[in-house]
Amino acid sequence: MKQENKLQGIRLIATGRALPARVVTNDELSRTVDTSDEWIRTRTGIRQRYICGSESCQSLAVKAAQNAVSKAGIKTDEIGMIVVATTTSDYAFPSMACMVQKELDMENDVMCFDINAACSGFLYGLNICRSLLMSQNKTEKKYALLIGSEQMSRLTDFTDRATCVLFGDGAGAAVLELGGGLFFHRAWSKGDAEILFCQGSGFSDAHIRMEGNKVFKFAVNVIKDGIDTILSDAGLTIDDIDYVVCHQANERIIEHVRKKYGCADNKFYVNIGEYANTSAASIPIALDEMAQNNLLKKGMKIICVGFGAGLTWSSALFEL
Ligand code: UT7
Protein backbone atom coordinates (compact mmCIF):
# COMPACT_ATOMS: atom_id res chain seq x y z
CA MET A 1 0.00 0.00 0.00
CA LYS A 2 1.44 3.40 -1.00
CA GLN A 3 1.27 5.66 2.05
CA GLU A 4 2.68 9.13 1.49
CA ASN A 5 2.79 11.52 4.42
CA LYS A 6 2.02 8.84 7.02
CA LEU A 7 2.24 10.46 10.43
CA GLN A 8 2.67 9.18 13.97
CA GLY A 9 -0.84 8.11 14.98
CA ILE A 10 -3.13 9.65 17.55
CA ARG A 11 -5.83 7.80 19.44
CA LEU A 12 -9.17 9.16 20.60
CA ILE A 13 -9.40 7.72 24.11
CA ALA A 14 -12.83 9.20 24.85
CA THR A 15 -15.14 12.00 23.81
CA GLY A 16 -17.77 14.15 25.53
CA ARG A 17 -20.30 16.79 24.60
CA ALA A 18 -22.45 19.48 26.22
CA LEU A 19 -25.47 21.36 24.93
CA PRO A 20 -27.52 24.19 26.40
CA ALA A 21 -30.86 23.22 27.92
CA ARG A 22 -32.92 25.44 25.62
CA VAL A 23 -34.09 24.06 22.27
CA VAL A 24 -35.16 26.58 19.64
CA THR A 25 -37.27 25.07 16.87
CA ASN A 26 -37.62 26.36 13.32
CA ASP A 27 -41.21 27.31 14.10
CA GLU A 28 -40.04 29.45 17.01
CA LEU A 29 -37.62 31.34 14.72
CA SER A 30 -40.31 31.79 12.11
CA ARG A 31 -42.28 33.84 14.64
CA THR A 32 -39.57 36.54 14.72
CA VAL A 33 -38.07 36.45 11.22
CA ASP A 34 -39.53 35.85 7.75
CA THR A 35 -38.78 32.13 7.36
CA SER A 36 -40.50 28.77 7.77
CA ASP A 37 -39.81 25.28 9.09
CA GLU A 38 -40.30 24.01 5.55
CA TRP A 39 -37.65 26.37 4.04
CA ILE A 40 -35.09 25.62 6.75
CA ARG A 41 -35.58 21.83 6.68
CA THR A 42 -35.53 21.47 2.92
CA ARG A 43 -32.58 23.84 2.32
CA THR A 44 -30.42 22.71 5.25
CA GLY A 45 -31.79 19.64 7.07
CA ILE A 46 -31.96 21.65 10.32
CA ARG A 47 -35.00 20.98 12.55
CA GLN A 48 -33.84 22.72 15.73
CA ARG A 49 -30.79 24.10 17.52
CA TYR A 50 -29.68 24.55 21.14
CA ILE A 51 -29.20 28.15 22.29
CA CYS A 52 -27.50 29.28 25.51
CA GLY A 53 -29.58 30.75 28.32
CA SER A 54 -27.65 30.62 31.57
CA GLU A 55 -24.86 28.58 29.92
CA SER A 56 -21.89 30.12 28.12
CA CYS A 57 -19.26 29.00 25.63
CA GLN A 58 -16.97 28.40 28.61
CA SER A 59 -19.41 26.45 30.75
CA LEU A 60 -20.22 24.19 27.77
CA ALA A 61 -16.49 23.62 27.16
CA VAL A 62 -15.95 22.69 30.81
CA LYS A 63 -18.90 20.29 30.83
CA ALA A 64 -17.85 18.57 27.59
CA ALA A 65 -14.27 18.29 28.92
CA GLN A 66 -15.42 16.80 32.25
CA ASN A 67 -17.56 14.34 30.34
CA ALA A 68 -14.65 13.23 28.11
CA VAL A 69 -12.15 13.00 31.00
CA SER A 70 -14.55 10.96 33.10
CA LYS A 71 -15.25 8.53 30.22
CA ALA A 72 -11.49 8.25 29.53
CA GLY A 73 -11.01 7.16 33.14
CA ILE A 74 -7.82 9.22 33.48
CA LYS A 75 -6.66 11.68 36.14
CA THR A 76 -6.47 15.34 35.13
CA ASP A 77 -2.80 15.46 36.22
CA GLU A 78 -2.05 13.09 33.33
CA ILE A 79 -3.13 15.81 30.85
CA GLY A 80 -0.23 17.84 29.40
CA MET A 81 -2.18 20.32 27.29
CA ILE A 82 -5.60 21.85 26.79
CA VAL A 83 -6.38 23.24 23.35
CA VAL A 84 -9.74 24.89 22.68
CA ALA A 85 -10.94 25.57 19.14
CA THR A 86 -13.37 28.47 19.36
CA THR A 87 -14.36 31.80 17.83
CA THR A 88 -16.79 32.78 20.57
CA SER A 89 -14.78 32.67 23.80
CA ASP A 90 -16.19 34.38 26.91
CA TYR A 91 -12.98 36.41 27.21
CA ALA A 92 -10.69 37.93 24.57
CA PHE A 93 -8.10 36.90 27.16
CA PRO A 94 -7.39 34.78 29.15
CA SER A 95 -7.88 31.93 26.71
CA MET A 96 -10.76 29.55 27.28
CA ALA A 97 -8.24 26.73 27.69
CA CYS A 98 -6.86 28.48 30.82
CA MET A 99 -10.39 28.75 32.22
CA VAL A 100 -11.06 25.06 31.56
CA GLN A 101 -7.81 24.30 33.40
CA LYS A 102 -9.06 26.38 36.36
CA GLU A 103 -12.49 24.72 36.41
CA LEU A 104 -10.92 21.26 36.22
CA ASP A 105 -8.68 22.31 39.13
CA MET A 106 -5.53 21.28 37.28
CA GLU A 107 -1.89 21.81 38.17
CA ASN A 108 0.25 24.59 36.63
CA ASP A 109 2.40 22.46 34.35
CA VAL A 110 -0.13 22.31 31.53
CA MET A 111 0.10 24.13 28.21
CA CYS A 112 -3.22 25.94 27.62
CA PHE A 113 -4.22 27.96 24.57
CA ASP A 114 -7.06 28.56 22.09
CA ILE A 115 -7.01 28.32 18.32
CA ASN A 116 -9.21 30.01 15.74
CA ALA A 117 -9.55 28.18 12.44
CA ALA A 118 -13.34 28.72 12.49
CA CYS A 119 -15.29 25.55 11.67
CA SER A 120 -12.03 23.70 10.81
CA GLY A 121 -10.68 24.37 14.32
CA PHE A 122 -11.13 20.90 15.81
CA LEU A 123 -9.26 19.25 12.93
CA TYR A 124 -6.45 21.82 13.00
CA GLY A 125 -6.31 21.13 16.76
CA LEU A 126 -6.01 17.39 16.24
CA ASN A 127 -2.67 17.77 14.47
CA ILE A 128 -1.48 20.51 16.83
CA CYS A 129 -2.10 18.23 19.83
CA ARG A 130 -0.44 15.28 18.08
CA SER A 131 2.64 17.34 17.24
CA LEU A 132 2.92 18.74 20.77
CA LEU A 133 2.49 15.32 22.37
CA MET A 134 5.33 14.07 20.15
CA SER A 135 7.63 16.94 21.07
CA GLN A 136 7.03 17.26 24.80
CA ASN A 137 8.30 13.85 25.87
CA LYS A 138 6.57 13.92 29.27
CA THR A 139 5.56 10.36 29.97
CA GLU A 140 3.60 11.31 33.08
CA LYS A 141 1.44 13.70 31.01
CA LYS A 142 0.68 11.67 27.96
CA TYR A 143 -2.82 12.97 27.22
CA ALA A 144 -4.10 16.05 25.39
CA LEU A 145 -7.55 17.53 25.95
CA LEU A 146 -8.92 19.00 22.72
CA ILE A 147 -12.20 20.91 22.85
CA GLY A 148 -14.40 22.58 20.23
CA SER A 149 -16.83 24.96 21.91
CA GLU A 150 -19.02 27.62 20.35
CA GLN A 151 -21.73 30.01 21.42
CA MET A 152 -22.67 30.99 17.88
CA SER A 153 -25.78 32.80 19.17
CA ARG A 154 -23.37 35.48 20.49
CA LEU A 155 -22.40 36.37 16.91
CA THR A 156 -25.80 35.85 15.32
CA ASP A 157 -27.91 38.70 13.98
CA PHE A 158 -31.38 37.37 14.80
CA THR A 159 -32.91 39.78 12.27
CA ASP A 160 -30.92 38.26 9.36
CA ARG A 161 -32.88 35.23 8.12
CA ALA A 162 -30.04 34.21 5.80
CA THR A 163 -27.83 33.33 8.79
CA CYS A 164 -29.84 33.19 12.02
CA VAL A 165 -31.55 29.90 11.16
CA LEU A 166 -28.26 28.12 10.49
CA PHE A 167 -26.30 28.15 13.72
CA GLY A 168 -26.46 26.61 17.19
CA ASP A 169 -24.47 26.51 20.44
CA GLY A 170 -22.63 23.47 21.80
CA ALA A 171 -19.32 21.89 22.76
CA GLY A 172 -17.49 18.62 22.10
CA ALA A 173 -14.26 17.37 23.64
CA ALA A 174 -11.77 14.54 23.14
CA VAL A 175 -9.00 13.03 25.23
CA LEU A 176 -6.12 12.13 22.91
CA GLU A 177 -3.00 10.03 23.19
CA LEU A 178 -0.25 9.10 20.73
CA GLY A 179 -0.92 5.67 19.24
CA GLY A 180 0.20 3.23 16.60
CA GLY A 181 -2.75 3.42 14.20
CA LEU A 182 -2.89 5.12 10.82
CA PHE A 183 -2.99 8.91 10.85
CA PHE A 184 -3.00 11.28 7.91
CA HIS A 185 -3.74 14.98 8.12
CA ARG A 186 -3.99 17.95 5.78
CA ALA A 187 -4.88 21.58 6.40
CA TRP A 188 -5.41 24.44 3.95
CA SER A 189 -6.30 28.11 4.00
CA LYS A 190 -7.19 30.72 1.41
CA GLY A 191 -7.27 34.21 2.90
CA ASP A 192 -10.78 35.55 2.39
CA ALA A 193 -12.91 37.85 4.52
CA GLU A 194 -15.51 38.50 1.82
CA ILE A 195 -17.91 35.58 1.65
CA LEU A 196 -17.88 34.47 5.32
CA PHE A 197 -16.73 36.68 8.16
CA CYS A 198 -17.55 38.27 11.49
CA GLN A 199 -15.89 41.46 12.67
CA GLY A 200 -14.32 41.41 16.12
CA SER A 201 -15.55 43.12 19.28
CA GLY A 202 -15.26 46.90 19.09
CA PHE A 203 -16.57 47.00 15.52
CA SER A 204 -20.09 48.22 14.88
CA ASP A 205 -21.25 44.97 13.23
CA ALA A 206 -19.88 41.98 15.14
CA HIS A 207 -22.25 39.51 13.47
CA ILE A 208 -21.85 36.58 11.09
CA ARG A 209 -22.10 37.68 7.46
CA MET A 210 -22.18 35.08 4.72
CA GLU A 211 -22.82 34.76 1.01
CA GLY A 212 -24.40 31.34 1.47
CA ASN A 213 -24.37 30.07 -2.10
CA LYS A 214 -20.68 30.99 -2.61
CA VAL A 215 -19.79 29.20 0.65
CA PHE A 216 -21.91 26.23 -0.47
CA LYS A 217 -19.87 25.89 -3.70
CA PHE A 218 -16.59 26.28 -1.79
CA ALA A 219 -17.74 23.60 0.71
CA VAL A 220 -18.70 20.90 -1.78
CA ASN A 221 -15.42 21.38 -3.66
CA VAL A 222 -13.10 21.33 -0.66
CA ILE A 223 -14.82 18.40 1.09
CA LYS A 224 -14.36 16.28 -2.02
CA ASP A 225 -10.80 17.51 -2.47
CA GLY A 226 -10.01 16.97 1.24
CA ILE A 227 -11.29 13.39 1.10
CA ASP A 228 -9.54 12.59 -2.19
CA THR A 229 -6.22 13.99 -0.96
CA ILE A 230 -6.22 12.12 2.33
CA LEU A 231 -7.28 8.88 0.62
CA SER A 232 -4.43 9.29 -1.85
CA ASP A 233 -1.96 9.95 1.02
CA ALA A 234 -3.15 6.76 2.70
CA GLY A 235 -3.28 4.65 -0.47
CA LEU A 236 -6.91 3.81 0.34
CA THR A 237 -10.26 4.19 -1.37
CA ILE A 238 -13.57 5.36 0.05
CA ASP A 239 -14.61 1.70 0.34
CA ASP A 240 -11.87 1.20 2.98
CA ILE A 241 -13.41 3.91 5.16
CA ASP A 242 -16.06 3.11 7.77
CA TYR A 243 -17.39 6.64 8.35
CA VAL A 244 -16.90 10.12 6.95
CA VAL A 245 -17.69 12.83 9.48
CA CYS A 246 -17.99 16.23 7.83
CA HIS A 247 -18.44 19.55 9.56
CA GLN A 248 -22.22 19.89 9.83
CA ALA A 249 -23.12 23.06 7.94
CA ASN A 250 -25.84 21.84 5.62
CA GLU A 251 -27.24 18.34 5.00
CA ARG A 252 -27.43 19.12 1.27
CA ILE A 253 -23.67 19.80 1.16
CA ILE A 254 -22.93 16.41 2.74
CA GLU A 255 -25.47 14.63 0.55
CA HIS A 256 -24.03 16.24 -2.58
CA VAL A 257 -20.54 14.90 -1.77
CA ARG A 258 -21.84 11.48 -0.66
CA LYS A 259 -23.60 11.04 -4.00
CA LYS A 260 -20.36 11.84 -5.88
CA TYR A 261 -18.79 8.81 -4.18
CA GLY A 262 -21.91 6.68 -4.60
CA CYS A 263 -21.67 5.61 -0.94
CA ALA A 264 -24.41 4.16 1.21
CA ASP A 265 -26.53 6.74 3.11
CA ASN A 266 -25.04 5.98 6.50
CA LYS A 267 -21.34 6.27 5.56
CA PHE A 268 -21.50 10.08 5.75
CA TYR A 269 -22.67 10.86 9.29
CA VAL A 270 -25.38 13.53 9.54
CA ASN A 271 -26.75 15.05 12.75
CA ILE A 272 -27.29 18.67 11.73
CA GLY A 273 -31.06 18.21 12.17
CA GLU A 274 -30.74 18.36 15.96
CA TYR A 275 -27.83 20.78 16.49
CA ALA A 276 -27.63 23.06 13.40
CA ASN A 277 -24.14 24.39 12.64
CA THR A 278 -22.05 24.52 15.83
CA SER A 279 -18.84 25.50 13.99
CA ALA A 280 -15.71 24.08 15.71
CA ALA A 281 -17.91 21.91 17.95
CA SER A 282 -19.74 20.04 15.20
CA ILE A 283 -17.17 17.29 14.54
CA PRO A 284 -16.47 16.38 18.20
CA ILE A 285 -20.22 16.46 18.96
CA ALA A 286 -20.78 14.04 16.05
CA LEU A 287 -17.95 11.74 17.18
CA ASP A 288 -19.33 11.67 20.72
CA GLU A 289 -22.84 10.92 19.51
CA MET A 290 -21.50 8.11 17.30
CA ALA A 291 -19.56 6.63 20.24
CA GLN A 292 -22.66 6.81 22.42
CA ASN A 293 -24.65 4.97 19.76
CA ASN A 294 -21.97 2.23 19.57
CA LEU A 295 -21.17 3.06 15.95
CA LEU A 296 -17.43 3.35 16.58
CA LYS A 297 -15.41 0.12 16.94
CA LYS A 298 -11.72 -0.48 17.42
CA GLY A 299 -9.81 -0.71 14.12
CA MET A 300 -12.35 1.32 12.14
CA LYS A 301 -11.02 3.95 9.76
CA ILE A 302 -12.63 7.38 9.99
CA ILE A 303 -12.23 10.45 7.80
CA CYS A 304 -13.17 13.85 9.21
CA VAL A 305 -13.42 16.98 7.06
CA GLY A 306 -13.81 20.53 8.34
CA PHE A 307 -14.33 23.76 6.37
CA GLY A 308 -15.30 27.31 7.18
CA ALA A 309 -14.25 30.92 7.53
CA GLY A 310 -10.71 31.76 6.58
CA LEU A 311 -11.44 30.22 4.26
CA THR A 312 -9.97 27.17 6.00
CA TRP A 313 -10.42 23.48 5.41
CA SER A 314 -8.81 20.34 6.75
CA SER A 315 -9.11 16.58 6.51
CA ALA A 316 -7.87 13.80 8.76
CA LEU A 317 -7.90 10.02 8.43
CA PHE A 318 -7.38 8.01 11.61
CA GLU A 319 -7.84 4.53 12.94
CA LEU A 320 -9.81 3.94 16.12
O1 UT7 B 1 -19.89 26.66 8.74
C1 UT7 B 1 -19.58 27.62 7.79
C2 UT7 B 1 -19.87 27.12 6.43
N1 UT7 B 1 -21.20 27.49 6.04
C3 UT7 B 1 -21.80 26.83 5.06
O2 UT7 B 1 -21.25 25.88 4.55
C4 UT7 B 1 -23.12 27.32 4.55
C5 UT7 B 1 -23.19 27.10 3.05
N2 UT7 B 1 -24.40 27.64 2.42
C6 UT7 B 1 -25.61 27.07 2.60
O3 UT7 B 1 -25.76 26.16 3.39
C7 UT7 B 1 -26.78 27.60 1.78
O4 UT7 B 1 -26.27 28.45 0.77
C8 UT7 B 1 -27.84 28.36 2.64
C9 UT7 B 1 -28.62 27.39 3.49
C10 UT7 B 1 -27.15 29.39 3.52
C11 UT7 B 1 -28.83 29.09 1.72
O5 UT7 B 1 -29.42 28.14 0.83
P1 UT7 B 1 -29.52 28.47 -0.74
O6 UT7 B 1 -30.25 27.36 -1.36
O7 UT7 B 1 -28.09 28.74 -1.20
O8 UT7 B 1 -30.38 29.76 -0.76
P2 UT7 B 1 -30.02 31.22 -1.31
O9 UT7 B 1 -29.05 31.92 -0.41
O10 UT7 B 1 -29.65 31.12 -2.77
O11 UT7 B 1 -31.41 31.93 -1.18
C12 UT7 B 1 -32.57 31.50 -1.91
C13 UT7 B 1 -33.74 32.31 -1.50
C14 UT7 B 1 -33.49 33.81 -1.53
O12 UT7 B 1 -34.67 34.44 -1.95
P3 UT7 B 1 -34.82 34.95 -3.49
O13 UT7 B 1 -33.67 35.87 -3.71
O14 UT7 B 1 -34.72 33.70 -4.33
O15 UT7 B 1 -36.16 35.59 -3.51
C15 UT7 B 1 -33.25 34.16 -0.08
O16 UT7 B 1 -33.60 35.48 0.24
O17 UT7 B 1 -34.10 32.00 -0.14
C16 UT7 B 1 -34.21 33.20 0.60
N3 UT7 B 1 -33.83 32.90 1.98
C17 UT7 B 1 -34.72 32.47 2.89
N4 UT7 B 1 -36.05 32.23 2.80
C18 UT7 B 1 -36.67 31.78 3.91
C19 UT7 B 1 -32.61 32.98 2.55
N5 UT7 B 1 -32.69 32.59 3.85
C20 UT7 B 1 -34.00 32.28 4.07
C21 UT7 B 1 -34.70 31.81 5.20
N6 UT7 B 1 -36.04 31.58 5.07
N7 UT7 B 1 -34.11 31.57 6.38
mmCIF file of N, CA and C in Angstrom, residues 24 40 51 63 79 104 112 114 127 167 169 179 188 193-194 234 263 292 300:
data_model
loop_
_atom_site.group_PDB
_atom_site.id
_atom_site.type_symbol
_atom_site.label_atom_id
_atom_site.label_comp_id
_atom_site.label_asym_id
_atom_site.label_seq_id
_atom_site.Cartn_x
_atom_site.Cartn_y
_atom_site.Cartn_z
ATOM 1 N N VAL A 24 -34.398 25.608 20.437
ATOM 2 C CA VAL A 24 -35.157 26.577 19.640
ATOM 3 C C VAL A 24 -35.528 25.897 18.318
ATOM 4 N N ILE A 40 -36.338 25.965 6.039
ATOM 5 C CA ILE A 40 -35.091 25.622 6.750
ATOM 6 C C ILE A 40 -34.793 24.127 6.588
ATOM 7 N N ILE A 51 -29.687 26.775 22.111
ATOM 8 C CA ILE A 51 -29.201 28.148 22.289
ATOM 9 C C ILE A 51 -28.980 28.413 23.782
ATOM 10 N N LYS A 63 -18.047 21.479 30.683
ATOM 11 C CA LYS A 63 -18.904 20.291 30.835
ATOM 12 C C LYS A 63 -18.511 19.181 29.843
ATOM 13 N N ILE A 79 -2.894 15.009 32.065
ATOM 14 C CA ILE A 79 -3.128 15.809 30.850
ATOM 15 C C ILE A 79 -2.035 16.874 30.727
ATOM 16 N N LEU A 104 -11.248 22.673 35.991
ATOM 17 C CA LEU A 104 -10.916 21.260 36.221
ATOM 18 C C LEU A 104 -9.904 21.115 37.359
ATOM 19 N N CYS A 112 -1.809 25.633 27.882
ATOM 20 C CA CYS A 112 -3.224 25.939 27.617
ATOM 21 C C CYS A 112 -3.329 27.087 26.616
ATOM 22 N N ASP A 114 -5.930 28.703 23.026
ATOM 23 C CA ASP A 114 -7.062 28.562 22.092
ATOM 24 C C ASP A 114 -6.559 28.690 20.658
ATOM 25 N N ASN A 127 -4.084 17.904 14.856
ATOM 26 C CA ASN A 127 -2.672 17.769 14.474
ATOM 27 C C ASN A 127 -1.765 18.596 15.373
ATOM 28 N N PHE A 167 -27.302 28.454 12.696
ATOM 29 C CA PHE A 167 -26.297 28.148 13.721
ATOM 30 C C PHE A 167 -26.897 27.734 15.060
ATOM 31 N N ASP A 169 -25.523 26.495 19.424
ATOM 32 C CA ASP A 169 -24.465 26.509 20.441
ATOM 33 C C ASP A 169 -24.178 25.080 20.896
ATOM 34 N N GLY A 179 -0.605 7.098 19.400
ATOM 35 C CA GLY A 179 -0.917 5.672 19.241
ATOM 36 C C GLY A 179 -0.307 5.145 17.958
ATOM 37 N N TRP A 188 -5.571 23.426 5.000
ATOM 38 C CA TRP A 188 -5.414 24.439 3.955
ATOM 39 C C TRP A 188 -6.064 25.759 4.408
ATOM 40 N N ALA A 193 -11.960 37.335 3.533
ATOM 41 C CA ALA A 193 -12.912 37.854 4.524
ATOM 42 C C ALA A 193 -14.080 38.505 3.795
ATOM 43 N N GLU A 194 -14.448 37.914 2.636
ATOM 44 C CA GLU A 194 -15.512 38.497 1.821
ATOM 45 C C GLU A 194 -16.797 37.688 1.887
ATOM 46 N N ALA A 234 -3.087 8.031 1.973
ATOM 47 C CA ALA A 234 -3.155 6.756 2.704
ATOM 48 C C ALA A 234 -3.138 5.540 1.777
ATOM 49 N N CYS A 263 -21.704 6.394 -2.193
ATOM 50 C CA CYS A 263 -21.667 5.610 -0.937
ATOM 51 C C CYS A 263 -23.065 5.389 -0.383
ATOM 52 N N GLN A 292 -21.536 7.130 21.535
ATOM 53 C CA GLN A 292 -22.662 6.807 22.424
ATOM 54 C C GLN A 292 -23.606 5.787 21.777
ATOM 55 N N MET A 300 -11.654 0.620 13.238
ATOM 56 C CA MET A 300 -12.350 1.324 12.141
ATOM 57 C C MET A 300 -11.518 2.488 11.622
#
